[in-house]
Coordinates of C-alpha atoms in Angstrom, one line a residue:
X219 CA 0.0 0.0 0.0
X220 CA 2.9 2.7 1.1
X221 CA 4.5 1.3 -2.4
X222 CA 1.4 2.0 -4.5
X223 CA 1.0 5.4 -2.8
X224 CA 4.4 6.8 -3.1
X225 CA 4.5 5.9 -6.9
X226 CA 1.4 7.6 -7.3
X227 CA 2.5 10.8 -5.5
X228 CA 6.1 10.4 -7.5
X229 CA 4.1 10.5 -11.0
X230 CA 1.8 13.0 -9.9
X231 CA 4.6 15.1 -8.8
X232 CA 6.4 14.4 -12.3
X233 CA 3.6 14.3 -14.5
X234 CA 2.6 18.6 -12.8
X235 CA 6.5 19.1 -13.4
X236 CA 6.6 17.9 -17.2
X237 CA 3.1 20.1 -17.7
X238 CA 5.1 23.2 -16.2
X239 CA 8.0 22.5 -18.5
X240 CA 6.4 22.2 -21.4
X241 CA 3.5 24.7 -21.4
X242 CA 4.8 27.3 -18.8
X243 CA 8.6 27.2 -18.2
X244 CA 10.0 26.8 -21.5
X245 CA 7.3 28.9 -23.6
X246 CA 8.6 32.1 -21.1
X247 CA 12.3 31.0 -21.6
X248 CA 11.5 31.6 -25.5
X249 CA 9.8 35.1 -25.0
X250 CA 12.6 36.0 -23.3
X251 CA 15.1 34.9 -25.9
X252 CA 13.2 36.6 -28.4
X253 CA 13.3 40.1 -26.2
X254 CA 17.1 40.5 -27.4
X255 CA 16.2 39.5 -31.0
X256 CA 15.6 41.9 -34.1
X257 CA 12.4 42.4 -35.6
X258 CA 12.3 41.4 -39.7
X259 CA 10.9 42.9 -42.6
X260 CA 9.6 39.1 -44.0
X261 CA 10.2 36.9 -40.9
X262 CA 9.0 37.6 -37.6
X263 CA 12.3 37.6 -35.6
X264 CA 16.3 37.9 -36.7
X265 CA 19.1 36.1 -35.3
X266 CA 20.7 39.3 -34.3
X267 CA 21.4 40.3 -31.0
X268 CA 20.1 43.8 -29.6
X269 CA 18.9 45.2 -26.6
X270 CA 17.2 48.1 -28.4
X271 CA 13.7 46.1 -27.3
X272 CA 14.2 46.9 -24.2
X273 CA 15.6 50.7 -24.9
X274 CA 12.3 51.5 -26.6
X275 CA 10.3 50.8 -23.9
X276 CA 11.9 54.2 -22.1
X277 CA 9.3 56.1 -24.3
X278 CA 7.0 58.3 -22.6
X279 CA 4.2 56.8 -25.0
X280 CA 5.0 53.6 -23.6
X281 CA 5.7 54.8 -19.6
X282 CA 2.1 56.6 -19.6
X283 CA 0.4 53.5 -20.9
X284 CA 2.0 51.8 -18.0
X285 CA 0.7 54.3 -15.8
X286 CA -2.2 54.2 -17.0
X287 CA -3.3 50.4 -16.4
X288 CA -1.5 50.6 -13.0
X289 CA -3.7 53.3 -11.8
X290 CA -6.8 51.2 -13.8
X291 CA -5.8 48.4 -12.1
X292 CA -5.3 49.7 -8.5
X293 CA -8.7 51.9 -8.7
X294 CA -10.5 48.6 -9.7
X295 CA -9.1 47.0 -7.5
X296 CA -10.1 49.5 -4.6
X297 CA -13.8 49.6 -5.6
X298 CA -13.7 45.4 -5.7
X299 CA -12.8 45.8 -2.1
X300 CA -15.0 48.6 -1.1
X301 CA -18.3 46.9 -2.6
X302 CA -17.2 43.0 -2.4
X303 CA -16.3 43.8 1.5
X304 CA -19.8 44.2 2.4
X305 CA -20.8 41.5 0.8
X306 CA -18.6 38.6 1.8
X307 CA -19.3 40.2 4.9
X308 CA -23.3 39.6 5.0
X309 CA -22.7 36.4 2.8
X310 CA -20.4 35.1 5.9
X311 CA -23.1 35.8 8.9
X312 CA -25.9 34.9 6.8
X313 CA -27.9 32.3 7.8
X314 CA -27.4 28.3 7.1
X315 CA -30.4 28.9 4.5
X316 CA -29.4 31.9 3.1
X317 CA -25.7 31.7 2.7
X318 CA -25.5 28.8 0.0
X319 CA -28.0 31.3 -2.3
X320 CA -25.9 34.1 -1.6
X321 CA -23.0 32.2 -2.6
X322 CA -24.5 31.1 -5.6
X323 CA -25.0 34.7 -7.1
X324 CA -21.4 35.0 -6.5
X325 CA -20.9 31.8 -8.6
X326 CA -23.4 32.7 -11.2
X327 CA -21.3 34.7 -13.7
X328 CA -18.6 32.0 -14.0
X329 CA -21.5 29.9 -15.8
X330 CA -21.2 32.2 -18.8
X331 CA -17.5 33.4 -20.8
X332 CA -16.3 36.3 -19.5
X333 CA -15.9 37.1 -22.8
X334 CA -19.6 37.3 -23.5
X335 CA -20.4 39.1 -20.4
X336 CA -18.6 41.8 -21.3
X337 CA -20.3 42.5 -25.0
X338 CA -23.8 42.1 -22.5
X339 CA -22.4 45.1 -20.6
X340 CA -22.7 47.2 -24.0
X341 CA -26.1 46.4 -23.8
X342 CA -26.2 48.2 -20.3
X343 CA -23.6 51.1 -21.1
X344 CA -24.2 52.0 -24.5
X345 CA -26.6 54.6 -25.2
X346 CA -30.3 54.0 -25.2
X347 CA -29.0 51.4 -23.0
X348 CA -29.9 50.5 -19.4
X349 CA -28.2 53.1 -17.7
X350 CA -29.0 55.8 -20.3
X351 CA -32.7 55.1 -20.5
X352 CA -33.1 55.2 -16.2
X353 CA -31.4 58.3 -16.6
X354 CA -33.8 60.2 -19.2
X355 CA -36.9 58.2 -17.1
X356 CA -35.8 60.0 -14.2
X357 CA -35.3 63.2 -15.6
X358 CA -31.7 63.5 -14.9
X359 CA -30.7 63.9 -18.6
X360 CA -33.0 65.2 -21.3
X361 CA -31.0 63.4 -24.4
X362 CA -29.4 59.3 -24.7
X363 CA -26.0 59.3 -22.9
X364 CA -23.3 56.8 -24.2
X365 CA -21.1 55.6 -21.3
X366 CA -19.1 54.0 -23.9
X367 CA -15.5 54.1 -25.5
X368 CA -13.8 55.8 -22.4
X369 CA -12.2 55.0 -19.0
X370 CA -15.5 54.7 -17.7
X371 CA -17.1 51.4 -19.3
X372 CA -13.5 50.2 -18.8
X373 CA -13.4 50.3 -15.2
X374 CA -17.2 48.8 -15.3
X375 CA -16.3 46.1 -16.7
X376 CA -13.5 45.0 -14.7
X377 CA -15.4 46.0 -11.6
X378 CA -18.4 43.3 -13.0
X379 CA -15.9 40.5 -14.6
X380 CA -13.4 40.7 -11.3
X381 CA -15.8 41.5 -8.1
X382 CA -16.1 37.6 -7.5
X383 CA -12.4 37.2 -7.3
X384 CA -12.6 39.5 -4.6
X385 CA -15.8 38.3 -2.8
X386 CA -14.8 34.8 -2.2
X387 CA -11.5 35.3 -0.4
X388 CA -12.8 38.1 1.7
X389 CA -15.8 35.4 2.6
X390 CA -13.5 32.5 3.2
X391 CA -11.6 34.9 5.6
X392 CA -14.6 36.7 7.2
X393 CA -16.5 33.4 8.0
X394 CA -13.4 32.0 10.4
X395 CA -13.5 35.4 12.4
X396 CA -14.3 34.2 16.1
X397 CA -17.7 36.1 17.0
X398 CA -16.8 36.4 20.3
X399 CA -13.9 38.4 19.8
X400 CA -16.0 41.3 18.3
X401 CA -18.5 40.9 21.2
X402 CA -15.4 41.0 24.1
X403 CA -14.8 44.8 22.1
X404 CA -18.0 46.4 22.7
X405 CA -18.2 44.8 25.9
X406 CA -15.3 46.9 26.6
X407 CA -16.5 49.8 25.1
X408 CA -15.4 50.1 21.8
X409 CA -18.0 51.3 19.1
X410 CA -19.1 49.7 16.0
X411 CA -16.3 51.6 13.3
X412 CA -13.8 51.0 16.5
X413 CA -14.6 47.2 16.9
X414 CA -13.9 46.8 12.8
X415 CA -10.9 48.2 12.9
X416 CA -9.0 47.2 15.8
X417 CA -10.5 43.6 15.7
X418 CA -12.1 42.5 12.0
X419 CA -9.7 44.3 9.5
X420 CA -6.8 42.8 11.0
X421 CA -8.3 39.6 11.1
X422 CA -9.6 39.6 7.6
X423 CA -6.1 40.7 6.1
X424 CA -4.9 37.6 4.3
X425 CA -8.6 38.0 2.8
X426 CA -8.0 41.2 2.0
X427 CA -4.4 41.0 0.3
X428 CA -5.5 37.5 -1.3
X429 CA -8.7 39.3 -3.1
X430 CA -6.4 42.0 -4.2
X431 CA -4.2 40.1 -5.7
X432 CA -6.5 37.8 -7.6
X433 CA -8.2 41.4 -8.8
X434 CA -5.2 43.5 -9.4
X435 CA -2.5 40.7 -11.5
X436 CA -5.3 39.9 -14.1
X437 CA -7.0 42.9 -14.5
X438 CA -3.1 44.7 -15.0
X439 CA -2.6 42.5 -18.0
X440 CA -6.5 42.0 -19.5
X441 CA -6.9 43.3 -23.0
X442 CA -10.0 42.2 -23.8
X443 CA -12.0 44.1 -21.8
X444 CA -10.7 47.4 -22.4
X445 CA -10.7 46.5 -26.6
X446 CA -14.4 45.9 -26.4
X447 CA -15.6 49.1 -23.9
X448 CA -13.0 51.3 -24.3
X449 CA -12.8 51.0 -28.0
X450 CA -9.9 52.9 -29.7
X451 CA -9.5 55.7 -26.7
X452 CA -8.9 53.1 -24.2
X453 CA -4.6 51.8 -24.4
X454 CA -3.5 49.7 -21.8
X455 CA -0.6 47.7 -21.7
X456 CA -2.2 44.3 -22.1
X457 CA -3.9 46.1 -25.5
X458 CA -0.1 47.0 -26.2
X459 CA 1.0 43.6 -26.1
X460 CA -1.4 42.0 -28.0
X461 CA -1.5 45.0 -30.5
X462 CA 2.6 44.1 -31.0
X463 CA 2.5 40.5 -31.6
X464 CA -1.1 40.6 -33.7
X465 CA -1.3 44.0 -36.0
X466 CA 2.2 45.4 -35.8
X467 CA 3.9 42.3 -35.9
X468 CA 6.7 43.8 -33.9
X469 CA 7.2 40.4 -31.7
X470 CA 10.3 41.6 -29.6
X471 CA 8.8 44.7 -29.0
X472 CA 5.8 42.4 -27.3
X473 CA 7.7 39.9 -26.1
X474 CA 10.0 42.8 -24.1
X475 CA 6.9 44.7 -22.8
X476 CA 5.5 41.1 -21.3
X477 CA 8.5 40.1 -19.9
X478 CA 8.4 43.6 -18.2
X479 CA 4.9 42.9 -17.1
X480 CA 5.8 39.7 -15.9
X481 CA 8.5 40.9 -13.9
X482 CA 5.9 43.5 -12.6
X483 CA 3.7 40.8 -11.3
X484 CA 6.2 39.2 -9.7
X485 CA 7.8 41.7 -7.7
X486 CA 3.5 42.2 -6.6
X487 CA 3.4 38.5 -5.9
X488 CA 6.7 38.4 -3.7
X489 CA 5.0 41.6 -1.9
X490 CA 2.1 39.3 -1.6
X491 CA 4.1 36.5 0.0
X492 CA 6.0 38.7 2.5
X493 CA 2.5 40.5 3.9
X494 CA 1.2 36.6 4.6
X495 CA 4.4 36.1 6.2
X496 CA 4.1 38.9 8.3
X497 CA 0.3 38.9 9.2
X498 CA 1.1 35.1 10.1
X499 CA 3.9 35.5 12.3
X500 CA 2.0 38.4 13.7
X501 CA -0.9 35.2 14.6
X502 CA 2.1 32.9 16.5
X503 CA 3.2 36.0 18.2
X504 CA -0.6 37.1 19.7
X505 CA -0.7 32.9 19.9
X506 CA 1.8 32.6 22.3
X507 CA 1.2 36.0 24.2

């Protein structure tokens, strides 16, 4: 029995380390190798060394776009947390009958491409669309407005496509928060925006940084979604990317700004480990006090 088990962990272990090889670890390797090539007039890459890929991406055209979806991504990424919180938070001290619901119109829009959710949203943003026609009804606007094509239907949509990679963890989190801890504060005085604070957003940090990391990394590189909403006045770097290796055909160019990117996530994901570090020696410590 140990025998049968330890050659099934062995090929499970080598069968995830071939898949990694293959599809993740040597793919990169070859964008990377192609960031120091020379773009060609017939072929898609030269043999000829250069670091000029990487020299180009010191334009300011270039450096705002990468400002641009940084500040895109952190804002979504703020309003994720400001309206998911909330949620996971009523979701978590729901009832036994209500919470499985609740969590099912978290699950709901994972049934459907994200893909096609966002062309639904032009159904809501566009004008003479949802938004447009409460507007007029109420009397806030006599003529259609298009929230189309601009930084607003952007953000929309990766407020609507993201929010449930925010909402779960913060849930997850929320629901292991002791109740009595919260009920030991305002026994000692503390007031309800006290209580949350000084006992809950502690508590609920891993939740917190987990949810806005799974928001932040993919909505930083998404290109779809700004493409569709933010038409041609909307360039952000995952637009860039895809815009290099499909239409300009300018591969080490793209493969240069992903490798940036990449490294950009990274250094976000190391940040990410050492906060979980710290918030969980910060646990052993109030443990063992």
């Amino acid at each position: 029995m140990k025998q049968t088990r330890a050659f099934f962990n062995r090929f499970s272990i080598g069968v995830t380390a071939l898949w990694l090889l293959l599809f993740a670890l040597l793919p990169n390797i070859g964008l990377l190798v192609v960031t120091v090539l020379t773009r060609g007039e017939q072929d898609f890459v030269l043999p000829q060394f250069t670091l000029d890929n990487y020299l180009r991406l010191l334009d300011p055209t270039f450096l705002k776009i990468l400002w641009e979806s940084l500040w895109l991504a952190f804002m979504s990424t703020l309003a994720c947390l400001l309206v998911g919180y909330p949620f996971a938070y009523r979701i978590a001290r729901a009832s036994a009958k209500m919470k499985p619901w609740l969590l099912l119109l978290v699950i709901i829009p994972f049934w459907t491409n994200s893909l096609i959710r966002t062309y639904a949203l032009i159904l809501i943003l566009k004008a003479n669309g949802l938004i447009s026609t409460l507007l007029v009804w109420l009397g806030v606007t006599e003529q259609p407005v298009s929230f189309m094509y601009g930084d607003f239907a952007v953000f929309m949509g990766i407020l609507y496509t993201f929010l449930p990679f925010m909402v779960l963890p913060l849930y997850a989190s929320i629901e292991k928060l002791d109740s009595r801890l919260l009920d030991a504060a305002r026994d000692l005085g503390a007031s309800g925006f006290q209580s949350f604070w000084h006992v809950t957003f502690p508590l609920t940090l891993p939740g917190i940084i987990a949810g806005s990391m799974l928001v932040f990394l993919p909505s930083l590189g998404a290109f779809y979604i700004p493409e569709i909403l933010g038409g041609a006045k909307s360039m952000l770097i995952g637009n860039f990317i895809k815009n290099q290796f499909m239409v300009a055909r300018d591969w080490p160019l793209g493969a240069a700004a992903s490798t940036i990117l990449t490294l950009l996530l990274a250094l976000l994901i190391a940040v990410y480990r050492m906060a979980n570090r710290k918030v969980a020696s910060r646990d052993r410590m109030d443990e063992v006090a």
